[in-house]
Coordinates of C-alpha atoms in Angstrom, one line a residue:
M1 CA 83.3 131.1 100.7
M2 CA 86.2 130.2 102.9
I3 CA 88.8 129.7 100.2
Q4 CA 88.0 133.0 98.6
K5 CA 87.9 134.7 101.9
Y6 CA 91.4 133.5 102.6
L7 CA 92.7 134.7 99.3
D8 CA 91.0 138.1 99.6
S9 CA 91.9 138.8 103.2
L10 CA 94.8 137.0 104.9
L11 CA 96.8 136.3 101.7
N12 CA 96.2 139.7 100.1
E13 CA 97.1 141.5 103.4
G14 CA 100.1 139.3 104.0
L15 CA 101.6 140.1 100.6
E16 CA 101.7 143.8 101.0
E17 CA 105.3 143.9 99.6
V18 CA 104.0 142.5 96.3
R19 CA 102.4 144.7 93.7
F20 CA 98.7 144.1 93.3
R21 CA 98.7 142.5 89.8
F22 CA 101.3 140.0 91.0
R23 CA 99.4 139.3 94.1
Q24 CA 96.5 138.4 91.8
R25 CA 98.7 135.9 89.9
I26 CA 99.8 134.3 93.1
A27 CA 96.3 134.1 94.5
E28 CA 95.0 132.6 91.2
D29 CA 97.7 129.9 91.3
I30 CA 96.9 129.1 95.0
K31 CA 93.2 128.9 94.2
N32 CA 93.9 126.4 91.5
R33 CA 96.1 124.3 93.7
L34 CA 93.8 124.3 96.7
C35 CA 90.7 123.6 94.7
S36 CA 92.4 120.9 92.6
L37 CA 93.2 119.1 95.8
L38 CA 90.1 119.8 97.9
A39 CA 87.6 119.0 95.1
R40 CA 89.0 115.5 94.9
W41 CA 90.0 115.1 98.6
E42 CA 88.0 111.9 99.0
E43 CA 89.9 110.2 96.2
E44 CA 92.5 108.6 98.4
E45 CA 95.2 107.9 95.8
Y46 CA 95.0 111.3 94.2
R47 CA 95.0 113.1 97.6
E48 CA 97.8 111.1 99.2
T49 CA 100.1 111.2 96.2
I50 CA 100.0 115.0 96.2
L51 CA 100.3 115.2 100.0
F52 CA 103.2 112.7 100.0
T53 CA 105.6 115.1 98.4
T54 CA 105.0 117.6 101.2
K55 CA 105.5 115.5 104.3
E56 CA 109.2 116.0 104.7
E57 CA 108.4 119.6 105.4
A58 CA 104.7 119.8 106.4
L59 CA 104.9 117.4 109.3
F60 CA 107.3 119.8 111.1
Y61 CA 105.3 123.0 110.6
E62 CA 103.7 124.9 113.4
P63 CA 101.1 125.3 114.7
Y64 CA 99.9 121.7 115.1
A65 CA 96.8 120.8 113.0
E66 CA 94.6 117.8 112.4
K67 CA 95.9 115.2 109.9
G68 CA 96.2 116.6 106.4
I69 CA 95.8 120.3 107.1
R70 CA 99.5 121.2 107.2
E71 CA 100.1 119.1 104.1
L72 CA 97.2 120.9 102.4
V73 CA 98.7 124.3 103.2
V74 CA 102.2 123.3 101.9
A75 CA 100.8 121.7 98.7
G76 CA 98.4 124.5 97.9
I77 CA 100.0 127.6 99.3
R78 CA 103.7 127.2 100.2
N79 CA 104.4 125.1 97.0
S80 CA 102.8 127.7 94.8
M81 CA 103.8 130.7 92.8
L82 CA 104.4 132.2 96.2
E83 CA 107.9 130.7 95.9
V84 CA 108.8 133.1 93.1
A85 CA 108.2 136.0 95.5
A86 CA 110.4 134.3 98.0
S87 CA 113.3 133.6 95.7
V88 CA 116.1 135.2 93.7
N89 CA 113.6 135.5 90.8
C90 CA 111.4 137.9 92.8
K91 CA 112.5 140.5 90.2
D92 CA 109.9 138.8 87.9
F93 CA 107.4 140.4 90.2
K94 CA 109.2 143.8 90.2
M95 CA 110.4 143.2 93.8
P96 CA 113.7 144.7 95.0
E97 CA 114.2 141.7 97.3
P98 CA 112.5 138.4 98.1
L99 CA 110.1 137.8 100.9
S100 CA 112.0 137.0 104.1
D101 CA 112.0 133.6 105.7
K102 CA 110.2 135.2 108.6
K103 CA 107.4 136.4 106.4
I104 CA 107.0 133.0 104.7
R105 CA 106.8 131.3 108.1
E106 CA 104.1 133.9 109.2
L107 CA 102.1 133.4 106.1
T108 CA 102.3 129.6 106.4
A109 CA 101.4 129.6 110.1
E110 CA 98.4 131.9 109.5
A111 CA 97.2 129.6 106.7
I112 CA 97.4 126.6 108.9
R113 CA 95.4 128.3 111.7
Y114 CA 92.9 129.6 109.2
F115 CA 92.2 126.2 107.5
S116 CA 92.3 124.4 110.8
D117 CA 89.2 126.4 111.8
C118 CA 87.4 125.6 108.6
E119 CA 85.0 122.7 108.2
L120 CA 86.6 120.2 105.8
R121 CA 83.3 119.2 104.2
A122 CA 82.5 122.8 103.5
L123 CA 85.9 123.4 101.9
I124 CA 85.4 120.4 99.7
Q125 CA 82.0 121.6 98.5
E126 CA 83.3 125.1 97.9
A127 CA 86.1 123.7 95.8
Q128 CA 83.8 121.5 93.8
N129 CA 81.6 124.5 93.0
T130 CA 84.5 126.7 92.0
V131 CA 85.9 127.1 88.4
Y132 CA 89.5 126.2 88.6
E133 CA 92.3 124.6 86.6
D134 CA 93.2 121.1 87.8
V135 CA 96.9 121.5 87.9
Y136 CA 97.6 118.1 89.5
E137 CA 95.6 116.1 87.0
A138 CA 97.4 117.9 84.2
A139 CA 100.8 116.8 85.7
K140 CA 99.5 113.3 86.4
C141 CA 98.6 112.9 82.7
K142 CA 102.0 114.2 81.5
Y143 CA 104.0 111.9 83.7
P144 CA 102.0 108.8 84.3
L145 CA 104.8 106.4 85.3
A146 CA 106.1 108.8 87.9
W147 CA 102.6 109.4 89.2
T148 CA 101.9 105.6 89.4
V149 CA 105.1 104.8 91.3
L150 CA 104.6 107.8 93.7
S151 CA 101.1 106.7 94.4
K152 CA 102.4 103.3 95.4
I153 CA 104.9 104.7 98.0
A154 CA 102.4 107.3 99.2
L155 CA 100.0 104.5 100.2
L156 CA 102.7 102.1 101.4
E157 CA 102.3 101.2 105.1
E158 CA 105.5 99.2 105.4
S159 CA 109.1 100.5 105.2
E160 CA 109.8 98.6 102.0
W161 CA 108.1 96.9 99.1
G162 CA 109.1 95.2 95.9
F163 CA 106.6 95.0 93.0
D164 CA 106.6 93.9 89.4
K165 CA 108.0 96.7 87.3
I166 CA 105.4 98.8 85.5
Q167 CA 105.9 98.2 81.8
E168 CA 105.9 101.4 79.8
E169 CA 107.4 102.2 76.4
K170 CA 110.9 103.6 77.2
K171 CA 112.2 106.7 75.5
R172 CA 115.5 106.0 73.7
V173 CA 118.5 107.1 75.8
L174 CA 120.8 109.5 74.0
T175 CA 124.3 108.2 73.1
E176 CA 127.4 110.0 74.4
E177 CA 127.9 111.5 70.9
E178 CA 124.3 112.8 70.9
M179 CA 124.7 114.2 74.3
R180 CA 127.8 116.2 73.2
T181 CA 126.2 117.5 70.0
E182 CA 122.7 118.2 71.5
P183 CA 122.1 122.0 71.7
K184 CA 122.9 123.4 75.2
I185 CA 120.0 124.5 77.3
Q186 CA 119.6 128.2 78.0
K187 CA 121.1 129.3 81.3
V188 CA 118.3 129.8 83.8
I189 CA 118.2 130.6 87.5
C190 CA 115.7 128.2 89.0
D191 CA 113.6 129.6 91.8
G192 CA 112.1 126.4 93.3
F193 CA 108.9 126.8 91.2
T194 CA 109.9 127.2 87.6
L195 CA 109.6 124.1 85.3
E196 CA 112.9 124.8 83.6
F197 CA 116.0 122.7 84.2
D198 CA 119.2 124.6 84.9
E199 CA 122.5 123.3 83.6
Y200 CA 123.4 121.6 86.9
L201 CA 120.2 119.7 87.1
E202 CA 120.5 118.8 83.4
E203 CA 124.0 117.5 83.9
T204 CA 123.2 115.5 87.0
I205 CA 120.3 113.8 85.3
R206 CA 122.5 112.9 82.4
E207 CA 125.2 111.4 84.7
V208 CA 122.6 109.3 86.5
V209 CA 120.9 108.1 83.3
G210 CA 124.3 107.4 81.7
G211 CA 125.3 105.3 84.7
K212 CA 128.0 107.7 86.1
Q213 CA 126.0 108.0 89.3
D214 CA 124.1 105.2 91.1
A215 CA 120.9 107.3 91.7
F216 CA 119.6 110.8 91.7
Y217 CA 119.8 112.2 95.3
V218 CA 118.3 115.3 96.9
D219 CA 117.7 115.9 100.6
S220 CA 114.0 116.2 100.1
F221 CA 111.3 116.8 97.4
K222 CA 111.4 120.6 98.0
A223 CA 115.2 120.6 97.5
L224 CA 114.4 119.6 93.9
S225 CA 111.3 121.8 93.4
R226 CA 108.2 123.0 95.1
N227 CA 106.4 122.5 91.8
I228 CA 105.0 118.9 91.7
E229 CA 105.0 118.9 87.9
K230 CA 108.8 119.4 87.9
V231 CA 109.2 116.7 90.5
L232 CA 107.2 114.3 88.4
H233 CA 109.1 115.2 85.3
V234 CA 112.5 114.4 86.9
I235 CA 111.2 111.1 88.4
Q236 CA 109.6 110.1 85.1
I237 CA 113.0 110.5 83.3
L238 CA 114.7 108.4 85.9
L239 CA 112.2 105.7 86.0
E240 CA 112.1 105.4 82.2
S241 CA 115.9 104.8 82.4
D242 CA 115.5 102.3 85.2
R243 CA 117.2 104.6 87.7
A244 CA 116.3 105.5 91.3
F245 CA 115.2 108.8 92.9
V246 CA 116.5 109.1 96.5
T247 CA 115.9 111.5 99.4
C248 CA 117.1 111.1 103.0
N249 CA 113.7 109.6 103.6
Y250 CA 112.7 107.7 100.4
Y251 CA 114.1 105.3 97.8
I252 CA 111.9 105.3 94.7
S253 CA 112.4 103.0 91.7
N254 CA 110.3 101.1 89.3
G255 CA 110.0 97.8 91.1
Y256 CA 111.2 98.6 94.6
L257 CA 110.4 101.3 97.2
E258 CA 111.6 102.3 100.7
K259 CA 110.5 104.9 103.2
R260 CA 111.7 105.7 106.7
K261 CA 109.1 105.1 109.4
K262 CA 110.2 108.2 111.2
I263 CA 110.5 110.9 108.6
L264 CA 113.5 113.3 108.8
R265 CA 112.8 117.0 108.6
A266 CA 113.7 118.5 105.2
A267 CA 117.0 120.4 105.5
H268 CA 116.9 124.2 105.3
N269 CA 120.6 124.7 104.8
E270 CA 123.8 122.8 103.9
K271 CA 124.6 121.9 107.5
E272 CA 121.2 120.3 107.9
M273 CA 121.6 118.5 104.6
F274 CA 124.9 117.1 105.8
M275 CA 123.4 116.0 109.2
N276 CA 120.5 114.2 107.4
T277 CA 123.0 112.1 105.5
R278 CA 124.5 111.0 108.9
I279 CA 121.2 109.7 110.4
T280 CA 121.2 106.0 109.3
G281 CA 119.9 104.2 112.4
R282 CA 116.9 102.0 111.7
T283 CA 117.0 103.1 108.1
P284 CA 115.9 100.8 105.3
K285 CA 118.8 99.1 103.5
K286 CA 118.8 100.9 100.1
I287 CA 118.5 104.3 101.7
K288 CA 121.2 103.5 104.2
E289 CA 123.6 102.1 101.5
F290 CA 123.1 105.2 99.4
L291 CA 123.7 107.6 102.4
Q292 CA 126.9 105.8 103.2
I293 CA 128.4 107.3 100.0
F294 CA 128.5 110.6 101.9
V295 CA 130.4 109.2 104.9

């Protein structure tokens, strides 16, 4: 029982700053994410679509691991409810301060080492024999257009590809008057995991959908959210409105995709975000055109 052993030993011991009942919540969420991915590991589209959203970060983690292990750890562990304990919303877990960056790096490195030593076939079988909630399938079903387009770029071997737009019934775009009169969302502090939209994100999406901005830009997927359901939700809104989602590595729209051949590392601070916008050599044309806005 390698997954359960990890949850009971390494994870439990590594989260000593977190009260036991909250450790249990984090462990349950991680179990669901690991099992959701591993139980369907041999379904290439499903696996690669989930792992795709982690590559801007996972490919640069240490220690080195065989293909897919670092992405598995980021998707199943780093991009889990663990983020709440590492954020300003750690108060939800009755913590006086969030887990440090050093602690998060240690937890992630330990998980990579642990799962690198596990036999993949045994992990798959354990996941298939475990009772869990398939969190990724639930998100896929809620946001099918976003999932379909992400699956295309996840499996794309070239740097760019145009395809026939996927026809899906579009939701009616609100008029300016409706936008002004629509009730304001409640103020929230987003922690990188919550599914809620804060006022800044809400306003940015409105500006892109309304044509005031050319596309929705974030440095990386994790800069938007570590929760894949929220990522899919935002992309679904943009694609339904025939708008693009752009990171320093990817251009994603309904009908055209681009990806860098050499992925840039996801920024950790504002300085690194700025530097990523300046790296345009051998960059596909749409990404390059968009990044030039920041010059």
